[in-house]
Amino acid sequence: DADVTQTPRNRITKTGKRIMLECSQTKGHDRMYWYRQDPGLGLQLIYYSFDVKDINKGEISDGYSVSRQAQAKFSLSLESAIPNQTALYFCATSDSNRAPLHFGNGTRLTVT
Amino acid sequence: AQKITQTQPGMFVQEKEAVTLDCTYDTSDQSYGLFWYKQPSSGEMIFLIYQGSYDEQNATEGRYSLNFQKARKSANLVISASQLGDSAMYFCAMREGPFFISNFGNEKLTFGTGTRLTIIP
């Protein structure tokens, strides 16, 4: 089983719909992150969390919200999806700010 | 200015040859970390190698090594004896310090735009 699991793997939704992307991890890491990947732009940080009470905005948080339900679970919501949120979304974990990120397999989201 | 610059959008290399993927970075911090990730066509992000700014030796992990030239602010990835399975996108990334405190700057991993490597049989 994967250490960092994202669900769903693929999602197609319509403009204006609310959707949630889920992430769970078995690595025991405190730090969890949501990144977005667009072609030609690398990855950009949306939100990150140190624990259930500590959630921080990243560089492109507008239009997104997150919830850290437990140390192992970190979900990303799009309150009202728009087409330019079509992207590949990654959840990642880390055990320190010196350590590499461990990524999930990604969720490919298409907003029509 | 871009924090991480990868100037090679695509590269084609013959199988079994060595390949160097370029990465230059921009930071005013003395303490920072540099990472390389591989993204195959299946989409997952795989961590390859890490170099800390204070590490005196160049990092190596199996067939991967990092040619770290601090004064030139470059952190090139070298893959020796390339294999067909090395065909993928490769991303250079940086975290800026200091790491003994935690803030947005040193939590955020800044990525370059990637290099698509294709190994030719």
Coordinates of N, CA and C in Angstrom, one line a residue:
Chain A
D1 N 0.8 -1.2 0.0 CA 0.0 0.0 0.0 C 0.9 1.2 0.0
A2 N 0.4 2.3 -0.7 CA 1.1 3.5 -0.7 C 1.2 4.2 0.6
D3 N 2.3 4.9 0.9 CA 2.4 5.6 2.1 C 1.5 6.9 2.2
V4 N 1.4 7.5 1.0 CA 0.5 8.7 0.9 C -0.5 8.4 -0.2
T5 N -1.8 8.3 0.2 CA -2.8 7.9 -0.7 C -3.8 9.1 -1.0
Q6 N -4.0 9.3 -2.2 CA -4.9 10.4 -2.6 C -6.1 9.7 -3.3
T7 N -7.3 10.3 -3.0 CA -8.5 9.9 -3.6 C -9.4 11.1 -4.0
P8 N -10.0 11.1 -5.2 CA -9.9 10.1 -6.2 C -8.7 10.3 -7.0
R9 N -8.4 9.4 -7.9 CA -7.2 9.5 -8.8 C -7.6 10.5 -10.0
N10 N -8.8 10.4 -10.4 CA -9.3 11.3 -11.5 C -10.7 11.8 -11.1
R11 N -10.9 13.1 -11.5 CA -12.2 13.6 -11.2 C -12.6 14.6 -12.3
I12 N -13.8 14.5 -12.8 CA -14.3 15.5 -13.8 C -15.5 16.2 -13.1
T13 N -15.5 17.5 -13.1 CA -16.6 18.2 -12.4 C -17.0 19.4 -13.2
K14 N -18.2 19.9 -12.9 CA -18.7 21.1 -13.7 C -18.4 22.4 -12.9
T15 N -18.3 23.5 -13.6 CA -18.1 24.8 -13.0 C -19.1 25.1 -12.0
G16 N -18.7 25.6 -10.8 CA -19.6 25.9 -9.7 C -19.8 24.8 -8.7
K17 N -19.4 23.6 -9.0 CA -19.6 22.5 -8.1 C -18.5 22.6 -6.9
R18 N -18.9 22.1 -5.8 CA -18.0 21.9 -4.7 C -17.4 20.5 -4.7
I19 N -16.1 20.4 -4.6 CA -15.5 19.1 -4.6 C -14.4 19.0 -3.5
M20 N -14.2 17.8 -3.1 CA -13.2 17.6 -2.1 C -12.2 16.5 -2.6
L21 N -10.9 16.8 -2.4 CA -9.9 15.8 -2.7 C -9.3 15.4 -1.3
E22 N -9.1 14.1 -1.2 CA -8.7 13.6 0.1 C -7.3 13.0 0.1
C23 N -6.6 13.1 1.2 CA -5.3 12.6 1.3 C -5.1 11.9 2.7
S24 N -4.5 10.7 2.7 CA -4.2 10.1 4.0 C -2.8 9.5 3.9
Q25 N -2.1 9.4 5.0 CA -0.7 9.0 5.0 C -0.5 8.0 6.2
T26 N 0.4 7.1 6.0 CA 0.8 6.2 7.0 C 2.2 6.4 7.5
K27 N 2.8 7.5 7.1 CA 4.2 7.7 7.4 C 4.4 8.3 8.7
G28 N 3.4 8.7 9.4 CA 3.5 9.3 10.7 C 4.1 10.7 10.7
H29 N 4.1 11.4 9.5 CA 4.7 12.7 9.4 C 3.7 13.8 9.9
D30 N 4.2 14.8 10.6 CA 3.4 15.9 11.0 C 3.0 16.9 9.9
R31 N 4.0 17.1 9.0 CA 3.8 18.1 8.0 C 3.0 17.5 6.8
M32 N 2.0 18.2 6.3 CA 1.3 17.8 5.1 C 1.1 19.0 4.2
Y33 N 1.1 18.7 2.9 CA 1.1 19.8 2.0 C 0.1 19.5 0.8
W34 N -0.5 20.5 0.2 CA -1.2 20.3 -1.1 C -0.5 21.2 -2.1
Y35 N -0.1 20.6 -3.2 CA 0.5 21.3 -4.3 C -0.4 21.1 -5.6
R36 N -0.2 22.0 -6.5 CA -0.9 22.0 -7.8 C 0.2 22.0 -8.9
Q37 N 0.0 21.2 -9.9 CA 0.9 21.2 -11.0 C 0.1 21.5 -12.3
D38 N 0.6 22.6 -13.0 CA 0.1 22.9 -14.3 C 1.2 22.7 -15.3
P39 N 0.9 22.3 -16.5 CA 1.9 22.1 -17.5 C 2.8 23.4 -17.7
G40 N 4.1 23.1 -17.7 CA 5.1 24.2 -17.9 C 5.3 25.1 -16.7
L41 N 4.6 24.8 -15.6 CA 4.8 25.7 -14.4 C 5.3 25.1 -13.2
G42 N 5.7 23.8 -13.3 CA 6.2 23.1 -12.1 C 5.1 22.9 -11.1
L43 N 5.4 22.9 -9.8 CA 4.4 22.7 -8.7 C 4.4 24.0 -7.9
Q44 N 3.2 24.3 -7.5 CA 2.9 25.5 -6.7 C 2.2 25.0 -5.4
L45 N 2.6 25.6 -4.3 CA 2.1 25.3 -3.0 C 0.7 26.0 -2.7
I46 N -0.3 25.2 -2.4 CA -1.6 25.7 -2.1 C -1.8 26.0 -0.6
Y47 N -1.6 24.9 0.2 CA -1.7 25.0 1.7 C -0.7 24.0 2.3
Y48 N -0.4 24.3 3.5 CA 0.4 23.3 4.3 C 0.0 23.4 5.8
S49 N 0.3 22.3 6.5 CA -0.2 22.1 7.8 C 0.9 21.4 8.6
F50 N 1.1 21.9 9.9 CA 2.0 21.2 10.8 C 1.3 20.2 11.7
D51 N 0.0 20.5 12.0 CA -0.8 19.6 12.8 C -2.2 20.0 12.6
V52 N -3.1 19.4 13.3 CA -4.6 19.6 13.1 C -4.9 21.1 13.5
K53 N -4.1 21.7 14.3 CA -4.5 23.1 14.7 C -3.7 24.2 14.0
D54 N -2.8 23.7 13.1 CA -1.9 24.7 12.4 C -1.9 24.5 10.9
I55 N -2.7 25.4 10.3 CA -2.9 25.4 8.8 C -2.4 26.7 8.3
N56 N -1.7 26.7 7.2 CA -1.1 27.9 6.6 C -1.4 27.9 5.1
K57 N -1.6 29.2 4.6 CA -1.8 29.4 3.2 C -0.4 29.3 2.5
G58 N -0.5 28.8 1.3 CA 0.7 28.7 0.4 C 0.6 29.9 -0.6
E59 N 1.2 29.7 -1.7 CA 1.3 30.8 -2.7 C 0.1 31.0 -3.5
I60 N -0.8 30.0 -3.6 CA -1.9 30.1 -4.5 C -3.2 29.6 -3.8
S61 N -3.5 30.1 -2.6 CA -4.6 29.5 -1.8 C -6.0 30.0 -2.2
D62 N -6.1 31.1 -3.0 CA -7.4 31.6 -3.3 C -8.2 30.6 -4.1
G63 N -9.5 30.4 -3.6 CA -10.4 29.5 -4.3 C -10.3 28.1 -3.7
Y64 N -9.4 27.9 -2.7 CA -9.2 26.6 -2.1 C -9.4 26.7 -0.6
S65 N -9.8 25.6 0.1 CA -9.7 25.5 1.5 C -9.3 24.1 1.9
V66 N -8.8 24.0 3.1 CA -8.3 22.7 3.6 C -8.9 22.3 4.9
S67 N -8.8 21.1 5.3 CA -9.1 20.6 6.6 C -8.2 19.5 7.0
R68 N -7.6 19.6 8.2 CA -6.7 18.6 8.7 C -7.5 17.8 9.8
Q69 N -8.1 16.8 9.4 CA -9.1 16.1 10.3 C -8.4 15.3 11.3
A70 N -7.1 14.9 11.0 CA -6.3 14.1 12.0 C -4.9 14.2 11.5
Q71 N -4.0 13.7 12.3 CA -2.6 13.8 11.9 C -2.4 13.2 10.5
A72 N -3.1 12.1 10.2 CA -2.9 11.4 9.0 C -3.8 11.8 7.8
K73 N -4.7 12.8 8.0 CA -5.6 13.1 7.0 C -5.7 14.6 6.7
F74 N -5.6 15.0 5.4 CA -5.6 16.4 5.0 C -6.3 16.5 3.7
S75 N -7.5 17.2 3.7 CA -8.3 17.3 2.6 C -8.3 18.7 2.0
L76 N -8.4 18.7 0.7 CA -8.5 20.0 -0.1 C -9.8 20.1 -0.7
S77 N -10.4 21.3 -0.5 CA -11.8 21.6 -1.1 C -11.7 22.7 -2.1
L78 N -12.4 22.6 -3.1 CA -12.7 23.7 -4.1 C -14.2 24.1 -3.8
E79 N -14.4 25.2 -3.3 CA -15.8 25.6 -2.9 C -16.7 25.8 -4.1
S80 N -16.1 26.4 -5.1 CA -16.9 26.6 -6.4 C -15.9 26.4 -7.5
A81 N -15.8 25.3 -8.1 CA -14.8 25.0 -9.1 C -14.9 25.8 -10.3
I82 N -13.8 26.2 -10.8 CA -13.7 27.0 -12.1 C -12.7 26.3 -13.0
P83 N -12.9 26.5 -14.4 CA -12.1 25.8 -15.3 C -10.6 25.9 -15.1
N84 N -10.1 27.1 -14.7 CA -8.7 27.3 -14.5 C -8.1 26.6 -13.3
Q85 N -9.0 25.8 -12.6 CA -8.5 25.0 -11.5 C -8.2 23.5 -12.0
T86 N -8.4 23.4 -13.3 CA -8.1 22.1 -14.0 C -6.6 21.9 -13.8
A87 N -6.1 20.8 -13.2 CA -4.7 20.6 -12.9 C -4.5 19.3 -12.3
L88 N -3.3 18.9 -12.1 CA -2.9 17.7 -11.3 C -2.6 18.2 -9.9
Y89 N -3.2 17.6 -8.9 CA -3.1 18.0 -7.5 C -2.3 16.9 -6.8
F90 N -1.3 17.3 -6.0 CA -0.5 16.4 -5.2 C -0.7 16.8 -3.7
C91 N -0.8 15.7 -2.9 CA -0.6 15.8 -1.5 C 0.8 15.3 -1.2
A92 N 1.4 15.9 -0.2 CA 2.8 15.4 0.2 C 2.9 15.5 1.7
T93 N 3.9 14.8 2.2 CA 4.2 14.8 3.6 C 5.7 15.0 3.8
S94 N 6.0 15.4 5.0 CA 7.4 15.5 5.4 C 7.6 15.5 6.9
D95 N 8.7 15.1 7.4 CA 8.9 15.0 8.8 C 9.7 16.2 9.3
S96 N 10.2 17.0 8.4 CA 10.9 18.2 8.9 C 11.1 19.1 7.7
N97 N 11.5 20.4 7.9 CA 11.7 21.3 6.8 C 13.1 21.1 6.1
R98 N 13.8 20.1 6.6 CA 15.1 19.7 5.9 C 14.9 18.5 5.0
A99 N 13.8 17.8 5.3 CA 13.6 16.5 4.6 C 12.9 16.6 3.3
P100 N 13.0 15.7 2.4 CA 12.3 15.7 1.2 C 10.8 15.5 1.4
L101 N 10.0 15.9 0.4 CA 8.6 15.6 0.4 C 8.3 14.2 -0.1
H102 N 7.4 13.6 0.5 CA 6.9 12.3 -0.1 C 5.5 12.5 -0.7
F103 N 5.4 12.3 -1.9 CA 4.2 12.6 -2.7 C 3.2 11.5 -2.8
G104 N 1.9 11.8 -2.8 CA 0.9 10.8 -3.3 C 1.0 10.7 -4.8
N105 N 0.1 9.9 -5.3 CA 0.1 9.6 -6.8 C -0.6 10.7 -7.6
G106 N -1.2 11.6 -6.9 CA -1.8 12.8 -7.6 C -3.3 12.5 -7.9
T107 N -4.0 13.6 -8.0 CA -5.4 13.6 -8.5 C -5.5 14.5 -9.7
R108 N -6.0 13.9 -10.8 CA -6.1 14.7 -12.0 C -7.5 15.3 -12.0
L109 N -7.7 16.6 -11.9 CA -9.0 17.2 -11.8 C -9.2 18.0 -13.1
T110 N -10.4 17.8 -13.6 CA -10.8 18.5 -14.8 C -12.1 19.2 -14.5
V111 N -12.2 20.6 -14.7 CA -13.4 21.4 -14.4 C -13.9 21.8 -15.8
T112 N -15.1 21.4 -16.1 CA -15.7 21.8 -17.4 C -16.6 22.9 -17.3
Chain B
A1 N 12.8 37.6 -10.4 CA 13.7 36.6 -11.0 C 13.2 35.2 -10.5
Q2 N 13.4 34.3 -11.4 CA 13.1 32.9 -11.1 C 14.0 32.4 -10.0
K3 N 13.4 31.7 -9.0 CA 14.2 31.1 -8.0 C 14.9 29.9 -8.5
I4 N 14.3 29.1 -9.3 CA 14.9 27.9 -9.9 C 14.7 27.9 -11.4
T5 N 15.8 27.7 -12.1 CA 15.8 27.8 -13.5 C 16.3 26.5 -14.1
Q6 N 15.5 25.9 -14.9 CA 16.0 24.7 -15.7 C 15.9 25.1 -17.1
T7 N 17.0 25.2 -17.8 CA 17.0 25.8 -19.1 C 16.8 24.8 -20.2
Q8 N 16.8 23.5 -19.9 CA 16.6 22.5 -20.9 C 15.2 21.9 -20.9
P9 N 14.3 22.4 -21.7 CA 12.9 21.9 -21.7 C 12.9 20.4 -22.0
G10 N 13.8 19.9 -23.0 CA 13.8 18.5 -23.3 C 15.2 18.1 -23.7
M11 N 15.5 16.8 -23.5 CA 16.8 16.3 -23.8 C 16.6 14.8 -24.3
F12 N 17.4 14.5 -25.4 CA 17.4 13.1 -25.9 C 18.8 12.6 -25.7
V13 N 18.9 11.4 -25.1 CA 20.2 10.8 -24.8 C 20.1 9.3 -25.2
Q14 N 21.2 8.9 -25.7 CA 21.4 7.5 -26.0 C 21.5 6.6 -24.8
E15 N 20.8 5.5 -24.8 CA 20.9 4.6 -23.7 C 22.4 4.3 -23.3
K16 N 22.6 4.1 -22.0 CA 23.9 3.8 -21.4 C 24.9 5.0 -21.4
E17 N 24.5 6.1 -22.0 CA 25.3 7.3 -21.9 C 25.0 8.0 -20.6
A18 N 25.9 8.9 -20.1 CA 25.7 9.7 -18.9 C 24.9 11.0 -19.4
V19 N 24.1 11.5 -18.5 CA 23.4 12.8 -18.9 C 23.4 13.7 -17.7
T20 N 23.5 15.0 -18.0 CA 23.5 16.1 -17.0 C 22.3 17.0 -17.3
L21 N 21.5 17.1 -16.2 CA 20.4 18.0 -16.3 C 20.7 19.3 -15.5
D22 N 20.6 20.4 -16.1 CA 21.0 21.7 -15.5 C 20.0 22.3 -14.5
C23 N 20.5 22.9 -13.5 CA 19.6 23.6 -12.6 C 20.4 24.8 -12.0
T24 N 19.9 26.0 -12.1 CA 20.5 27.1 -11.4 C 19.5 27.7 -10.4
Y25 N 19.9 28.3 -9.4 CA 19.0 28.8 -8.4 C 19.4 30.2 -7.9
D26 N 18.4 30.8 -7.3 CA 18.7 32.2 -6.9 C 18.2 32.3 -5.4
T27 N 19.1 32.6 -4.5 CA 18.7 32.8 -3.1 C 19.7 33.7 -2.5
S28 N 19.3 34.5 -1.5 CA 20.2 35.3 -0.7 C 20.5 34.6 0.7
D29 N 19.8 33.5 0.9 CA 20.1 32.8 2.2 C 21.4 32.0 2.1
Q30 N 22.0 31.9 3.3 CA 23.2 31.0 3.3 C 22.8 29.6 3.5
S31 N 21.6 29.3 4.1 CA 21.2 28.0 4.4 C 20.0 27.6 3.5
Y32 N 20.2 26.6 2.8 CA 19.1 26.2 1.9 C 19.4 24.7 1.5
G33 N 18.4 24.1 0.9 CA 18.5 22.7 0.5 C 18.0 22.6 -1.0
L34 N 18.6 21.7 -1.7 CA 18.3 21.5 -3.1 C 17.9 20.0 -3.3
F35 N 16.8 19.8 -4.1 CA 16.2 18.5 -4.2 C 16.0 18.3 -5.7
W36 N 16.1 17.0 -6.1 CA 15.7 16.6 -7.5 C 14.6 15.5 -7.4
Y37 N 13.6 15.7 -8.2 CA 12.5 14.8 -8.3 C 12.3 14.3 -9.7
K38 N 11.9 13.1 -9.8 CA 11.6 12.4 -11.1 C 10.1 12.2 -11.2
Q39 N 9.5 12.6 -12.4 CA 8.1 12.3 -12.6 C 7.9 11.5 -13.9
P40 N 7.7 10.2 -13.8 CA 7.4 9.4 -15.0 C 6.1 9.8 -15.6
S41 N 5.8 9.2 -16.7 CA 4.6 9.5 -17.4 C 3.4 9.1 -16.6
S42 N 3.5 8.2 -15.7 CA 2.4 7.8 -14.8 C 2.0 8.9 -13.8
G43 N 2.9 9.9 -13.6 CA 2.5 11.0 -12.9 C 3.0 11.2 -11.5
E44 N 3.5 10.1 -10.8 CA 3.9 10.3 -9.5 C 5.2 11.1 -9.4
M45 N 5.5 11.7 -8.3 CA 6.7 12.4 -8.0 C 7.6 11.6 -7.1
I46 N 8.8 11.3 -7.6 CA 9.7 10.4 -6.9 C 11.0 11.2 -6.5
F47 N 11.3 11.3 -5.2 CA 12.5 11.9 -4.7 C 13.7 11.2 -5.1
L48 N 14.7 11.9 -5.6 CA 15.9 11.3 -6.1 C 17.1 11.6 -5.2
I49 N 17.4 12.9 -4.9 CA 18.6 13.2 -4.2 C 18.5 14.6 -3.6
Y50 N 19.3 14.8 -2.5 CA 19.2 16.1 -1.8 C 20.7 16.6 -1.5
Q51 N 20.8 17.9 -1.6 CA 22.1 18.6 -1.3 C 21.8 19.7 -0.4
G52 N 22.4 19.8 0.8 CA 22.4 20.9 1.7 C 23.4 21.9 1.3
S53 N 23.1 23.2 1.6 CA 24.1 24.2 1.2 C 25.4 24.2 2.0
Y54 N 25.4 23.5 3.1 CA 26.6 23.4 3.9 C 27.3 22.1 3.7
D55 N 26.7 21.2 2.9 CA 27.3 19.9 2.7 C 28.6 20.1 1.8
E56 N 29.7 19.6 2.3 CA 31.0 19.8 1.6 C 31.1 18.9 0.4
Q57 N 30.5 17.7 0.6 CA 30.6 16.7 -0.5 C 29.4 16.8 -1.4
N58 N 29.6 16.5 -2.7 CA 28.5 16.4 -3.6 C 27.7 15.1 -3.2
A59 N 26.4 15.3 -3.3 CA 25.5 14.1 -2.9 C 25.5 13.1 -4.0
T60 N 25.4 11.8 -3.6 CA 25.3 10.7 -4.5 C 24.3 9.7 -4.0
E61 N 23.5 9.2 -4.9 CA 22.5 8.1 -4.6 C 22.5 7.2 -5.8
G62 N 23.2 6.1 -5.7 CA 23.3 5.1 -6.8 C 23.8 5.7 -8.1
R63 N 23.0 5.7 -9.1 CA 23.4 6.3 -10.4 C 23.2 7.8 -10.5
Y64 N 22.7 8.4 -9.4 CA 22.4 9.8 -9.4 C 23.5 10.5 -8.6
S65 N 24.0 11.6 -9.1 CA 24.9 12.4 -8.3 C 24.5 13.9 -8.6
L66 N 24.9 14.7 -7.7 CA 24.5 16.1 -7.8 C 25.8 16.9 -7.9
N67 N 26.0 17.6 -9.0 CA 27.2 18.5 -9.2 C 26.9 19.8 -8.6
F68 N 27.3 20.1 -7.4 CA 26.9 21.3 -6.7 C 28.1 22.3 -6.8
Q69 N 27.8 23.4 -7.4 CA 28.8 24.5 -7.5 C 28.1 25.7 -6.9
K70 N 28.5 25.9 -5.6 CA 27.8 26.9 -4.8 C 28.1 28.3 -5.3
A71 N 29.3 28.6 -5.7 CA 29.6 30.0 -6.1 C 28.9 30.3 -7.4
R72 N 28.6 29.3 -8.2 CA 27.9 29.5 -9.5 C 26.4 29.4 -9.3
K73 N 26.0 28.9 -8.1 CA 24.6 28.7 -7.8 C 24.0 27.7 -8.8
S74 N 24.7 26.6 -8.9 CA 24.1 25.5 -9.8 C 24.1 24.2 -9.1
A75 N 23.2 23.4 -9.4 CA 23.0 22.1 -8.8 C 22.5 21.1 -9.8
N76 N 23.4 20.7 -10.7 CA 23.1 19.9 -11.8 C 23.0 18.4 -11.4
L77 N 22.0 17.7 -11.9 CA 21.8 16.3 -11.7 C 22.6 15.5 -12.8
V78 N 23.4 14.6 -12.4 CA 24.1 13.7 -13.3 C 23.5 12.3 -13.1
I79 N 23.1 11.7 -14.2 CA 22.7 10.3 -14.2 C 23.7 9.5 -15.0
S80 N 24.3 8.6 -14.4 CA 25.3 7.8 -15.1 C 24.6 6.6 -15.7
A81 N 25.2 6.1 -16.9 CA 24.7 4.9 -17.5 C 23.2 4.9 -17.6
S82 N 22.7 5.8 -18.4 CA 21.2 6.0 -18.5 C 20.5 4.7 -19.0
Q83 N 19.3 4.5 -18.5 CA 18.4 3.4 -18.8 C 17.1 3.9 -19.4
L84 N 16.4 3.0 -20.1 CA 15.2 3.4 -20.7 C 14.2 3.9 -19.7
G85 N 14.2 3.3 -18.5 CA 13.3 3.7 -17.4 C 13.6 5.1 -16.8
D86 N 14.7 5.7 -17.3 CA 15.0 7.0 -16.8 C 14.2 8.1 -17.6
S87 N 13.6 7.7 -18.7 CA 12.7 8.6 -19.4 C 11.6 9.2 -18.5
A88 N 11.6 10.5 -18.3 CA 10.7 11.1 -17.4 C 10.9 12.6 -17.4
M89 N 10.0 13.3 -16.7 CA 10.3 14.7 -16.4 C 11.1 14.8 -15.1
Y90 N 12.1 15.7 -15.0 CA 12.9 15.9 -13.9 C 12.8 17.3 -13.4
F91 N 12.6 17.4 -12.1 CA 12.4 18.7 -11.5 C 13.4 19.0 -10.4
C92 N 14.0 20.2 -10.5 CA 14.9 20.7 -9.5 C 14.0 21.6 -8.5
A93 N 14.3 21.5 -7.2 CA 13.6 22.3 -6.3 C 14.5 22.8 -5.1
M94 N 14.0 23.8 -4.5 CA 14.8 24.4 -3.4 C 13.9 24.8 -2.2
R95 N 14.5 24.6 -1.0 CA 13.9 25.1 0.2 C 14.9 26.1 0.8
E96 N 14.5 27.2 1.2 CA 15.4 28.2 1.8 C 15.3 28.2 3.3
G97 N 16.4 28.5 4.0 CA 16.5 28.4 5.4 C 16.4 29.7 6.1
P98 N 16.7 29.9 7.3 CA 17.4 28.9 8.1 C 16.4 27.8 8.6
F99 N 16.8 26.6 8.8 CA 15.9 25.5 9.1 C 15.7 25.3 10.6
F100 N 16.4 26.0 11.4 CA 16.1 25.8 12.8 C 14.9 26.6 13.3
I101 N 14.3 27.4 12.4 CA 13.0 28.0 12.7 C 12.1 27.5 11.5
S102 N 10.8 27.7 11.7 CA 9.9 27.3 10.7 C 9.1 28.4 10.2
N103 N 9.1 28.7 8.9 CA 8.3 29.8 8.4 C 7.9 29.4 7.0
F104 N 7.1 30.2 6.3 CA 6.7 29.9 5.0 C 7.8 29.7 4.0
G105 N 8.9 30.5 4.2 CA 10.0 30.4 3.2 C 10.7 29.1 3.3
N106 N 10.8 28.5 4.5 CA 11.6 27.2 4.5 C 10.6 26.0 4.6
E107 N 9.3 26.3 4.5 CA 8.4 25.1 4.4 C 8.1 24.9 2.9
K108 N 8.2 26.0 2.1 CA 7.8 25.9 0.7 C 8.9 25.3 -0.1
L109 N 8.6 24.4 -0.9 CA 9.6 23.8 -1.9 C 9.3 24.5 -3.2
T110 N 10.2 25.3 -3.7 CA 10.0 26.0 -5.0 C 10.6 25.1 -6.1
F111 N 9.8 24.8 -7.1 CA 10.1 23.9 -8.2 C 10.5 24.7 -9.4
G112 N 11.4 24.2 -10.2 CA 11.6 24.6 -11.5 C 10.6 24.1 -12.5
T113 N 10.6 24.4 -13.7 CA 9.6 24.0 -14.7 C 9.9 22.7 -15.3
G114 N 11.1 22.1 -15.0 CA 11.3 20.7 -15.4 C 12.0 20.5 -16.7
T115 N 12.6 19.4 -16.8 CA 13.3 18.9 -18.1 C 12.8 17.6 -18.4
R116 N 12.3 17.4 -19.7 CA 11.8 16.1 -20.1 C 13.0 15.4 -20.7
L117 N 13.3 14.3 -20.1 CA 14.4 13.4 -20.6 C 13.9 12.2 -21.3
T118 N 14.4 12.0 -22.5 CA 14.0 10.8 -23.3 C 15.2 10.0 -23.6
I119 N 15.2 8.8 -23.2 CA 16.4 7.9 -23.4 C 16.1 7.1 -24.7
I120 N 17.0 7.1 -25.6 CA 16.8 6.5 -26.9 C 17.5 5.1 -26.9
P121 N 16.8 4.0 -27.3 CA 17.5 2.7 -27.2 C 18.5 2.6 -28.3

